[in-house]
CSV table of C-alpha atoms in Angstrom, one decimal:
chain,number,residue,atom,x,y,z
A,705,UNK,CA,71.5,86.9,163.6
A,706,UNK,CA,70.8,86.6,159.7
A,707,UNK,CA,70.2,89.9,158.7
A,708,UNK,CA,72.6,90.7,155.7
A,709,UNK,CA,74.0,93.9,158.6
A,710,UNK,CA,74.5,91.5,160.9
A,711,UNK,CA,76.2,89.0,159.2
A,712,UNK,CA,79.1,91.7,158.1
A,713,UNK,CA,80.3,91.5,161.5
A,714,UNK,CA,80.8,88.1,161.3
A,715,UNK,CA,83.5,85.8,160.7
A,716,UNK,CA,83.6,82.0,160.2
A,717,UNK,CA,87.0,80.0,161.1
A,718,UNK,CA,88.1,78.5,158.1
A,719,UNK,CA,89.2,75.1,159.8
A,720,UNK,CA,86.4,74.3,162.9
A,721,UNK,CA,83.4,76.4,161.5
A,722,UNK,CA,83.3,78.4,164.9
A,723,UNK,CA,81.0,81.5,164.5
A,724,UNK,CA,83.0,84.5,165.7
A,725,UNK,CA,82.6,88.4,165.9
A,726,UNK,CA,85.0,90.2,163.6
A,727,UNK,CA,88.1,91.0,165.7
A,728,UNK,CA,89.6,94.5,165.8
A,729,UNK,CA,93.3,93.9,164.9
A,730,UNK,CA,96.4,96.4,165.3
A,731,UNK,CA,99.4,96.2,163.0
A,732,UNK,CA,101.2,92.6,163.3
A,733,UNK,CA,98.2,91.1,165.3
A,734,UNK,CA,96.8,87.9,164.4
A,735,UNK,CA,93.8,86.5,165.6
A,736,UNK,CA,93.7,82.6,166.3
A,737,UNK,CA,90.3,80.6,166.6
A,738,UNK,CA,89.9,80.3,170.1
A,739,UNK,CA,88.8,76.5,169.4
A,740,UNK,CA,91.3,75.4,166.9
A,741,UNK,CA,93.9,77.4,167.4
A,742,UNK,CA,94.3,78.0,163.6
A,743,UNK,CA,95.0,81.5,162.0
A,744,UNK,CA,91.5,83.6,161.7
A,745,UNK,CA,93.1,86.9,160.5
A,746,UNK,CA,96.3,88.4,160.4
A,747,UNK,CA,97.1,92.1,159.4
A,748,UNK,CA,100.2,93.1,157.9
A,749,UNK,CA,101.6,96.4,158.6
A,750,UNK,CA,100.7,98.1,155.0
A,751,UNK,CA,99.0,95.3,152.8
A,752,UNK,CA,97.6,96.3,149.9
A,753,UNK,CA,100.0,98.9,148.5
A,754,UNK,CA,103.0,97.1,149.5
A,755,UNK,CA,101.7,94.2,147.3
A,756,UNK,CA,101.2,96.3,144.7
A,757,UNK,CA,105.0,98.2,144.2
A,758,UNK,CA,106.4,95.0,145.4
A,759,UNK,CA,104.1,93.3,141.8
A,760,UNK,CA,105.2,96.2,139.7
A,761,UNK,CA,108.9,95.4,141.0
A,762,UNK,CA,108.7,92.1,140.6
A,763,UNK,CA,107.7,92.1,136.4
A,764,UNK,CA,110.8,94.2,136.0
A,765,UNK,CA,113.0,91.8,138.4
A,766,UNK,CA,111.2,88.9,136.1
A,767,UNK,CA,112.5,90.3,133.0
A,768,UNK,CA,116.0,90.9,133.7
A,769,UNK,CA,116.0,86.9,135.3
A,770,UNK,CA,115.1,86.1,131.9
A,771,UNK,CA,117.4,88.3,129.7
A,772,UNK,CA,120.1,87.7,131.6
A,773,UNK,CA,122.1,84.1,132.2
A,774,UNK,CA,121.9,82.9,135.5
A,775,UNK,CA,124.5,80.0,135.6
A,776,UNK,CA,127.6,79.4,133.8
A,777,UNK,CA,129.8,76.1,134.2
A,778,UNK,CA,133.4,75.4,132.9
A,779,UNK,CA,134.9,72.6,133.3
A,780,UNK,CA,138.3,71.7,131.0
A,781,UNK,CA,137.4,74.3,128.7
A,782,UNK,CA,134.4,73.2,127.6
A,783,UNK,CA,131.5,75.5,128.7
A,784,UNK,CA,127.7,76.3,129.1
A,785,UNK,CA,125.6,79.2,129.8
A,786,UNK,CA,122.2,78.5,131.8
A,787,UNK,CA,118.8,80.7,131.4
A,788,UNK,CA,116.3,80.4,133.5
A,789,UNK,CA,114.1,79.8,130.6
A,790,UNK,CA,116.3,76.6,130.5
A,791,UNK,CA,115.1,75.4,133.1
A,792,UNK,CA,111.9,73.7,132.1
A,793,UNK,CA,113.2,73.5,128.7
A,794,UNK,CA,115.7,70.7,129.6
A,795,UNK,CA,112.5,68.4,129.8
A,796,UNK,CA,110.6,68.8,126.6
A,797,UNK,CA,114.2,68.5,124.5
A,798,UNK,CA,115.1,64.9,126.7
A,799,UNK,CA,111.1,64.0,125.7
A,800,UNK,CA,109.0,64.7,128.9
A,801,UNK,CA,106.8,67.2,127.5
A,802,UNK,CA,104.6,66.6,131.1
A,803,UNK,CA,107.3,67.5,133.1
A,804,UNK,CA,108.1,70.6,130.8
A,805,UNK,CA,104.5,71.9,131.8
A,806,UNK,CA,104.4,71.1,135.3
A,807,UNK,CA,107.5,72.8,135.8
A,808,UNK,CA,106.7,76.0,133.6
A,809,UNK,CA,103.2,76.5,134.7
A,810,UNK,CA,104.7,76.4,138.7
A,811,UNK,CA,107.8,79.0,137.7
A,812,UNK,CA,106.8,80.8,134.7
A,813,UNK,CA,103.2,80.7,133.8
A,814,UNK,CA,101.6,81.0,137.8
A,815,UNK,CA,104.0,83.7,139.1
A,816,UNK,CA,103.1,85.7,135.7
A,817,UNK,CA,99.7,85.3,135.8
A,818,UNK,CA,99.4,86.6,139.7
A,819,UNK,CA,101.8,89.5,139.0
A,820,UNK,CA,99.8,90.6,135.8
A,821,UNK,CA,95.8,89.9,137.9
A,822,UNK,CA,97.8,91.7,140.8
A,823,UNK,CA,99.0,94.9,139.3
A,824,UNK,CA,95.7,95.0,137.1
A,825,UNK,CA,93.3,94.9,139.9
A,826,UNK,CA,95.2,96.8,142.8
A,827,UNK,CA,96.3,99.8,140.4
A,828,UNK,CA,92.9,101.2,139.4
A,829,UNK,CA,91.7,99.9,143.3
A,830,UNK,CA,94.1,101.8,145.2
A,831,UNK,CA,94.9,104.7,142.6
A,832,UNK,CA,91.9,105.3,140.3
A,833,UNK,CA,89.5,104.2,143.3
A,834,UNK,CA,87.6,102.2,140.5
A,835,UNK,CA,87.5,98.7,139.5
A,836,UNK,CA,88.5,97.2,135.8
A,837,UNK,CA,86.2,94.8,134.2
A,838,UNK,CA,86.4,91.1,135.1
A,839,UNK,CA,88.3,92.0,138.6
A,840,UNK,CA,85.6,89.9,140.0
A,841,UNK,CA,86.5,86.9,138.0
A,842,UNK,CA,90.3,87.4,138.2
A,843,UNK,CA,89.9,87.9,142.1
A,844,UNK,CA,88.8,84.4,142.0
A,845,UNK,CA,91.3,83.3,139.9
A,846,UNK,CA,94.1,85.6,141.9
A,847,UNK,CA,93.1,83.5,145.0
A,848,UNK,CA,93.0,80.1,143.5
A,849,UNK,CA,96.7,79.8,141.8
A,850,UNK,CA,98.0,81.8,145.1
A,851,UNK,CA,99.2,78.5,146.3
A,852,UNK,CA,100.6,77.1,143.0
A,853,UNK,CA,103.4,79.1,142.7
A,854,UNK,CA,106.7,77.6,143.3
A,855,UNK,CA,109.3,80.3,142.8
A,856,UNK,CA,110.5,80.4,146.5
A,857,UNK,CA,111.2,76.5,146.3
A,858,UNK,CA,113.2,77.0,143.3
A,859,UNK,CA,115.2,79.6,144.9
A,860,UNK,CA,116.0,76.5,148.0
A,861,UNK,CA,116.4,73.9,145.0
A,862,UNK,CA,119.3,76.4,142.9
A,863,UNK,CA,121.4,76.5,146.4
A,864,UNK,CA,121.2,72.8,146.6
A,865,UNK,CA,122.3,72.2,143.3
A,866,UNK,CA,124.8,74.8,143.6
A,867,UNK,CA,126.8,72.7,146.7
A,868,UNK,CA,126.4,69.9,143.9
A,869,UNK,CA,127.7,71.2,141.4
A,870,UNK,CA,131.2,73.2,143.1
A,871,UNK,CA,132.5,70.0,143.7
A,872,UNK,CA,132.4,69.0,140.1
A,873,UNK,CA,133.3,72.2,138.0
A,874,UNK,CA,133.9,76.3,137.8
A,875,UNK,CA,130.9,78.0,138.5
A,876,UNK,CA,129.8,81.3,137.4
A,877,UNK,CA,126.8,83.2,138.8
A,878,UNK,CA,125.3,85.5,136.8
A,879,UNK,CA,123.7,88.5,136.1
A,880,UNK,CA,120.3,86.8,135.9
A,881,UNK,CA,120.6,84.8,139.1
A,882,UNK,CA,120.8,88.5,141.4
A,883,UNK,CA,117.4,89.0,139.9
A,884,UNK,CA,116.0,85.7,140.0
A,885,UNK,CA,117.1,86.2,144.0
A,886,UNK,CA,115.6,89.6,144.3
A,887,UNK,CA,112.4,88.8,142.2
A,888,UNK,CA,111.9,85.6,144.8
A,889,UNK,CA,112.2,87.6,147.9
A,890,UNK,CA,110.0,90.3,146.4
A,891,UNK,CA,106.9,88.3,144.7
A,892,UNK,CA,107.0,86.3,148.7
A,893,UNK,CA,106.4,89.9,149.9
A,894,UNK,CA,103.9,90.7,147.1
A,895,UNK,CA,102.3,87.3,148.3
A,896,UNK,CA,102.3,87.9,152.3
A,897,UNK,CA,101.3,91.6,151.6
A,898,UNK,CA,98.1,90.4,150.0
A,899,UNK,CA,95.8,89.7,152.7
A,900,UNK,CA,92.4,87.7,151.3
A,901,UNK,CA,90.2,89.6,153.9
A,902,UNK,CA,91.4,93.1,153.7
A,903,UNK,CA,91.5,92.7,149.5
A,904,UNK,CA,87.9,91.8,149.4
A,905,UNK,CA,86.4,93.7,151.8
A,906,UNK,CA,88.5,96.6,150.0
A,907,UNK,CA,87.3,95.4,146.7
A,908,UNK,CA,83.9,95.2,148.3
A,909,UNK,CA,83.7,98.9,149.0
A,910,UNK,CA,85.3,100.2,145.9
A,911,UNK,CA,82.4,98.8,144.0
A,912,UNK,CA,80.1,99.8,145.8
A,913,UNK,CA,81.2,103.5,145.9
A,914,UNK,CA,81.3,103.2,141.8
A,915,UNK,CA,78.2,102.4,142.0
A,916,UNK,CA,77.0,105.5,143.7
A,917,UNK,CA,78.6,106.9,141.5
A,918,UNK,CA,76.9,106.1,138.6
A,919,UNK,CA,73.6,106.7,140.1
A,920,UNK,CA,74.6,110.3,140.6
A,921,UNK,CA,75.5,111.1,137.3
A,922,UNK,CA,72.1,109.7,135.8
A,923,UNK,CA,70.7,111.9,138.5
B,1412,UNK,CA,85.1,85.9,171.3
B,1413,UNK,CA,82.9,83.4,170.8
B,1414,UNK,CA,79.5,83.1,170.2
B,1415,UNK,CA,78.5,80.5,172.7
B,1416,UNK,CA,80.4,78.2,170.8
B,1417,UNK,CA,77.9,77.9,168.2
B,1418,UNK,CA,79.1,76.5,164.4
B,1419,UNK,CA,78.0,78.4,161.6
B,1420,UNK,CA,76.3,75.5,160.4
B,1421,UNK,CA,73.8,75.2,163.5
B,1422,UNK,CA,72.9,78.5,163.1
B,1423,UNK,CA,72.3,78.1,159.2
B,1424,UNK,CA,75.4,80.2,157.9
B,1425,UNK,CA,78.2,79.1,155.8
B,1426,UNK,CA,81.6,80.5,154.9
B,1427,UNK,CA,82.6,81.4,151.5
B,1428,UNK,CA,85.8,79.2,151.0
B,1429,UNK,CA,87.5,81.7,148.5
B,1430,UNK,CA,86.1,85.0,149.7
B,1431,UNK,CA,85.6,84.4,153.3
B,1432,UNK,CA,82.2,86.2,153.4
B,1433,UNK,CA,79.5,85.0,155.9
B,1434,UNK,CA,76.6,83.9,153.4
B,1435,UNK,CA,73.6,82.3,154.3
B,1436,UNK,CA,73.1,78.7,153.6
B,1437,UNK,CA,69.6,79.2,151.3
B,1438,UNK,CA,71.8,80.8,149.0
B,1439,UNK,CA,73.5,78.6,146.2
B,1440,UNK,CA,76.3,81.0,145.3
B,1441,UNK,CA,78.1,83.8,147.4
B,1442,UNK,CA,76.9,87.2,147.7
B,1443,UNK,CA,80.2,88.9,147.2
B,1444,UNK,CA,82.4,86.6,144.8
B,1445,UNK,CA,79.6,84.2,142.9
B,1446,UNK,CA,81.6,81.3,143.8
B,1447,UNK,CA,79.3,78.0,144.9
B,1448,UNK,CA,78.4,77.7,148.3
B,1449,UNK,CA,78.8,74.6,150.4
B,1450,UNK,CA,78.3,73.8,153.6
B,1451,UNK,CA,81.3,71.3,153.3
B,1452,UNK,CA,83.5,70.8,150.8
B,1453,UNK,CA,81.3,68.1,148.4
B,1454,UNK,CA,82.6,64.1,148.6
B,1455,UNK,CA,86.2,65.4,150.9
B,1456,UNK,CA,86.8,62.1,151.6
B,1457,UNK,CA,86.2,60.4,148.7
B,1458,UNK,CA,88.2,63.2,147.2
B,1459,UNK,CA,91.2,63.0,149.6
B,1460,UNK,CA,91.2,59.5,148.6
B,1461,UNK,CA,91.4,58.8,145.2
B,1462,UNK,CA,94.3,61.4,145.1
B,1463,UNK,CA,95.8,59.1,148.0
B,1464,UNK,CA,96.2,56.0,146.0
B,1465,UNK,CA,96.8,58.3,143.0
B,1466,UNK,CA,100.0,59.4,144.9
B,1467,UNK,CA,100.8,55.8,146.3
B,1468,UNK,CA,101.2,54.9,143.0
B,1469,UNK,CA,103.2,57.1,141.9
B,1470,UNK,CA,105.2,56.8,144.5
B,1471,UNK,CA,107.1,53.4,143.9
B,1472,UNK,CA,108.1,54.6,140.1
B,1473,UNK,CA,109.5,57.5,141.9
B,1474,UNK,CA,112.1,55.6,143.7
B,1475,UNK,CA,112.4,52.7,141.6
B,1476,UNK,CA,113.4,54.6,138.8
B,1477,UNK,CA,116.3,57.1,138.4
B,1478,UNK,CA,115.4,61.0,138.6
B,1479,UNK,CA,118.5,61.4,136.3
B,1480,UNK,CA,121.3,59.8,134.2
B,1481,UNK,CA,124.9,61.3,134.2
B,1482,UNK,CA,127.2,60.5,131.0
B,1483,UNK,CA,130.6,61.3,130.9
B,1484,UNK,CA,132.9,59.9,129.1
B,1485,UNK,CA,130.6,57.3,127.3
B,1486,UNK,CA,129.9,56.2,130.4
B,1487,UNK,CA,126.7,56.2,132.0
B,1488,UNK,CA,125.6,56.5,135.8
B,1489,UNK,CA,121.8,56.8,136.6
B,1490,UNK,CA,120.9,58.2,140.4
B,1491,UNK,CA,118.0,57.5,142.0
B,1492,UNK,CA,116.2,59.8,144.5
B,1493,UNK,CA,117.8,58.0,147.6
B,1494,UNK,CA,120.6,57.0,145.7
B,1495,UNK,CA,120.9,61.0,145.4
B,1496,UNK,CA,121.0,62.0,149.1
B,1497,UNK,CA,123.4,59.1,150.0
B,1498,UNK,CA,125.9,60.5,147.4
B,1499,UNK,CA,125.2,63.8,148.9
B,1500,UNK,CA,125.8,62.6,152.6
B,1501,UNK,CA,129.2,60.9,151.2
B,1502,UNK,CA,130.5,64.2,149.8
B,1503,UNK,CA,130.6,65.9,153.2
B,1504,UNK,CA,127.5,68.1,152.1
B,1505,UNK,CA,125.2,67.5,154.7
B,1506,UNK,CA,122.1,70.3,155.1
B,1507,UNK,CA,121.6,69.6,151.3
B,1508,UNK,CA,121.7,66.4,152.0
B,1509,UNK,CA,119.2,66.7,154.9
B,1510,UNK,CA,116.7,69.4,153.1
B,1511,UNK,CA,116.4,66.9,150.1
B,1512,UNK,CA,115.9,64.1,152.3
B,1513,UNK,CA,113.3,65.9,153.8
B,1514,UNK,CA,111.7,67.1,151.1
B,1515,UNK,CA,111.5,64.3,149.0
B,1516,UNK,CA,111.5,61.1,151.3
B,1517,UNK,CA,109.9,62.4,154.6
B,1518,UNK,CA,107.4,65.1,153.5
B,1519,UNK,CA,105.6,63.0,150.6
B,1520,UNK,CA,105.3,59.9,153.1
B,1521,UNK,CA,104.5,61.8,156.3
B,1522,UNK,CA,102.0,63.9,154.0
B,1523,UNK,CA,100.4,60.7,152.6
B,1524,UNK,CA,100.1,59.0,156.4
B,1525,UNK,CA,98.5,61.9,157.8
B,1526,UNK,CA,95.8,62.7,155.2
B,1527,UNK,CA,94.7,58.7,155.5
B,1528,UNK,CA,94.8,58.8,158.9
B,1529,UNK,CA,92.5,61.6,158.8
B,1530,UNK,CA,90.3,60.3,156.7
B,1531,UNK,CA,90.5,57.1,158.9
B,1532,UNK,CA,90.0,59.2,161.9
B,1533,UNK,CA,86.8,60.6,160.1
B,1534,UNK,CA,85.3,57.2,159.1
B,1535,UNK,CA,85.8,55.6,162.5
B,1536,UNK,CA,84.2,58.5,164.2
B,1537,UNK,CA,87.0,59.7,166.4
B,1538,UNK,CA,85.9,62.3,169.2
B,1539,UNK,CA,89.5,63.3,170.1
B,1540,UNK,CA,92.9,65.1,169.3
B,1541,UNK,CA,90.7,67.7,167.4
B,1542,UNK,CA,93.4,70.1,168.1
B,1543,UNK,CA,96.2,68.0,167.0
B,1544,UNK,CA,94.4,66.8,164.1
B,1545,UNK,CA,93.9,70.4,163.2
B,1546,UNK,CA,97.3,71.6,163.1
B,1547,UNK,CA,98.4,68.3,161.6
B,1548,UNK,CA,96.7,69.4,158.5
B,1549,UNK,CA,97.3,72.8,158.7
B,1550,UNK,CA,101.1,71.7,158.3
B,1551,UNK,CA,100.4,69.2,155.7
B,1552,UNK,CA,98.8,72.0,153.2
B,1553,UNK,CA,101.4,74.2,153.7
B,1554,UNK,CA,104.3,72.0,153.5
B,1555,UNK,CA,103.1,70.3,150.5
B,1556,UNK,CA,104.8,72.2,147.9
B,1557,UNK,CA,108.4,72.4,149.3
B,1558,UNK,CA,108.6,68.5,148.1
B,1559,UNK,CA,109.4,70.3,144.5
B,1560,UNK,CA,113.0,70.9,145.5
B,1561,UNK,CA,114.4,67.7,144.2
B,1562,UNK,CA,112.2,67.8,140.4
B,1563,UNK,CA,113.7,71.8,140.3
B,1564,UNK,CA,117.4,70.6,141.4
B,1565,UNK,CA,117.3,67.9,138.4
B,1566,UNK,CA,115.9,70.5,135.9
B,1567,UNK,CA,118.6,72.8,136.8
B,1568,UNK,CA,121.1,69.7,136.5
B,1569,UNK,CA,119.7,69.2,133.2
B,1570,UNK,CA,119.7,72.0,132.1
B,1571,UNK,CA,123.2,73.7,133.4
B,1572,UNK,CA,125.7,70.5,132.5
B,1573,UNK,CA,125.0,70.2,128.9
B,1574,UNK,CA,129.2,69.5,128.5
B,1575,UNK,CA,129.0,67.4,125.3
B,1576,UNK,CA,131.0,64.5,125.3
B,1577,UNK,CA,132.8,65.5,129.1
B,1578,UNK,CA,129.4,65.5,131.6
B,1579,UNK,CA,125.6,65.5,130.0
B,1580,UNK,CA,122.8,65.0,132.2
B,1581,UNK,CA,119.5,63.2,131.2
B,1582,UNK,CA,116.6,63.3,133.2
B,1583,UNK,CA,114.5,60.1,134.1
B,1584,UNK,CA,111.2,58.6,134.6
B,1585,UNK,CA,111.4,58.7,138.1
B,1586,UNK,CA,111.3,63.1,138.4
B,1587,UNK,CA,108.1,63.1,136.4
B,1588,UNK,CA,106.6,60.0,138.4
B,1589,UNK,CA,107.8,62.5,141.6
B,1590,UNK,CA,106.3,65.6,140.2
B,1591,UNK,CA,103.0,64.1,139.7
B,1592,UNK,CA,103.5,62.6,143.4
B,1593,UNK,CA,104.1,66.0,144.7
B,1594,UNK,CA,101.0,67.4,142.5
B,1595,UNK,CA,98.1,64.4,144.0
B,1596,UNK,CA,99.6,65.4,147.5
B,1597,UNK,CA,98.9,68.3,147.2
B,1598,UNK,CA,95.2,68.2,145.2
B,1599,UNK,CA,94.7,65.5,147.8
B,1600,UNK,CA,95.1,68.3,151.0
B,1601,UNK,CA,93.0,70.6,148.9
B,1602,UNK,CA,90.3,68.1,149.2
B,1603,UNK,CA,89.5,67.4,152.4
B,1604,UNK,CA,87.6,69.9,154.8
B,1605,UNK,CA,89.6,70.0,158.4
B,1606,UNK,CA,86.1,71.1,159.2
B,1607,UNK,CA,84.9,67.5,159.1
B,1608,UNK,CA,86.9,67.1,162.0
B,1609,UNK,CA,85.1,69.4,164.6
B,1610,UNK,CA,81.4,67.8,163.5
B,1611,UNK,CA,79.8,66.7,166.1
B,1612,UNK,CA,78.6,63.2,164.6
B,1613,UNK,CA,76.3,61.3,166.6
């Protein structure tokens, strides 16, 4: 044990520190710390792909929830129309210029930023069989705002406010709130597509095939 | 398929926490991402407490304070989080009224009992429930984040019923004390290491 060979067929649970052999996994199979009990590794049917057209889907989707109104209201014939961009906007006009970040960074600025790291490393990873320059540094980044983006519980928090607000005026839905729905559904697939192990072992070996590469050429 | 139940730490390896790569423990950063290695998570406790209190703080301005203010007609009406779901419970919509309750009365206050008892647990040098502690924070760290529901539902408030003069909504001091209670939470479950648990301290 300790040679750098060796240690590749490793693995390390996350939550007890149990030393285990790598598990061989089929499609849908996790693997659960036999000590634990917590998730070791999981393999989705087709990961990295998937999270890929489901990223390059999900900018398009993301645009279109912009553009587009995704609330309207009446009430006596007064009436508003409510963009998504509206949301965190609320807050800096009423003076909570805080609240106005928190909020953007979890629904705009988060989501964006994974979508845009996702499509630029998977693209040239699974297509080019290459690797872009930072994709190293914007792996780690990838990996660390993973859990900071809140789309999904805005989706929960629109349908509660929705039930609110019926009772009190007309609603409209519109054309914006089908993608809003769509590009929610579809950056959670993006999200559960991207498995941590399988991407960097994958980016692992890409590397390390440019590399040979390269030697060749100079040869 | 266990190794004779050996840790990674007795046998001088540690685990990359962003890449998952097995690295050995000489080495200061990992081999395959350049992050910095640790063999736990450096001052978890500590950590996991000072976002605690952080959160405890914040806590009280959260309720004490209204998450928004209703005018209409010159007249104002300010809700408070609790005040919120009992309004809810009145009009005959119950799930919402249940998820909100959930997300912002139970979650934040379960999620702030379990990470101080686990950080109790560790101090006092508990050798049981490793399991259950375990899954208890598994659950915590993923739940964390769903506590946003009721800061999203008062931005959408705000920012849908702009009606002039007939309904206008305002929001209040107590959504951005909540946000920031939701935020420590959840910095505070990034803190800790579970893996504290399963050492063996003697």
């Amino acid at each position: 044990m300790g040679t750098p060979n060796k240690m590749d067929e490793l693995i390390i649970c996350s939550h007890c520190d149990l030393l285990l052999k790598r598990p061989a996994l089929n499609h849908q199979e996790i693997a659960r710390c036999p000590r634990c009990q917590s998730v070791l590794r999981d393999r989705p049917k087709s990961s990295l792909p998937y999270s890929l057209s489901f990223s390059v889907a999900c900018l398009f989707l993301m645009a279109c929830a912009l553009y587009f109104p995704i609330l309207a209201i009446e009430k006596a014939g007064t009436s508003h129309i409510m963009y998504l961009f509206q949301a965190s906007w609320g807050f800096l006009e009423h003076g909570y210029p805080l609240l106005f970040t928190i909020v953007s960074s979890v629904l705009f600025v988060v989501p964006v930023l994974i979508l845009l790291i996702l499509i630029y490393l998977l693209f040239p990873m699974l297509i080019l069989k290459r690797v872009w320059p930072a994709s190293l540094l914007l792996s780690k980044v990838l990996f660390q705002l993973k859990a900071w983006s809140m789309i999904d519980v805005f989706l929960i928090a629109t349908l509660a406010s929705l039930t609110k607000l019926t009772s009190i005026a007309n609603i409209e839905f519109g054309l914006g709130l089908w993608a809003y729905l769509l590009f929610a559904i579809f950056l959670a697939a993006a999200l559960a597509n991207l498995n941590s192990a399988r991407f960097w072992d994958y980016l692992e070996k890409v590397q390390c095939h440019c590399k040979i590469k390269q030697q060749h050429h100079k040869v | 398929m266990p190794l004779q139940n050996k840790t990674a730490a007795s046998q001088g390896l540690v685990m990359c926490t962003l890449c998952e790569k097995v690295n050995q423990v000489q080495l200061n950063k990992c081999q395959r991402c350049g992050s910095h290695l640790y063999q736990r998570k450096p001052f978890a406790i500590q950590k996991t407490v000072a976002w605690l209190i952080t959160a405890i703080l914040f806590y009280f301005p959260a309720n004490l304070f209204p998450v928004m203010e209703t005018s209409s007609f010159g007249h104002s009406t300010y809700s408070t989080i609790v005040g919120g779901v009992i309004d809810l419970w009145k009009h005959g919509a119950y799930i919402i009224a249940t998820v909100i309750f959930l997300a912002s009365v139970v979650i934040p206050i379960g999620k702030i009992l379990v990470l101080a008892w686990l950080c109790i647990s560790l101090r006092l040098k508990h050798q049981s429930h490793f399991k259950q502690r375990t899954f208890l924070y598994t659950v915590t760290h993923w739940i964390g984040r769903w506590s946003m529901v009721d800061v999203f539902v008062v931005a959408i408030l705000v920012a849908l019923l702009q009606l002039g003069g007939l309904m206008t909504v305002y929001p209040g001091f107590g959504t951005l004390s909540f946000a920031l209670v939701v935020i420590t939470t959840m910095l505070a479950a990034e803190s800790f290491d579970p893996r504290l648990i399963w050492d063996k301290q003697s």
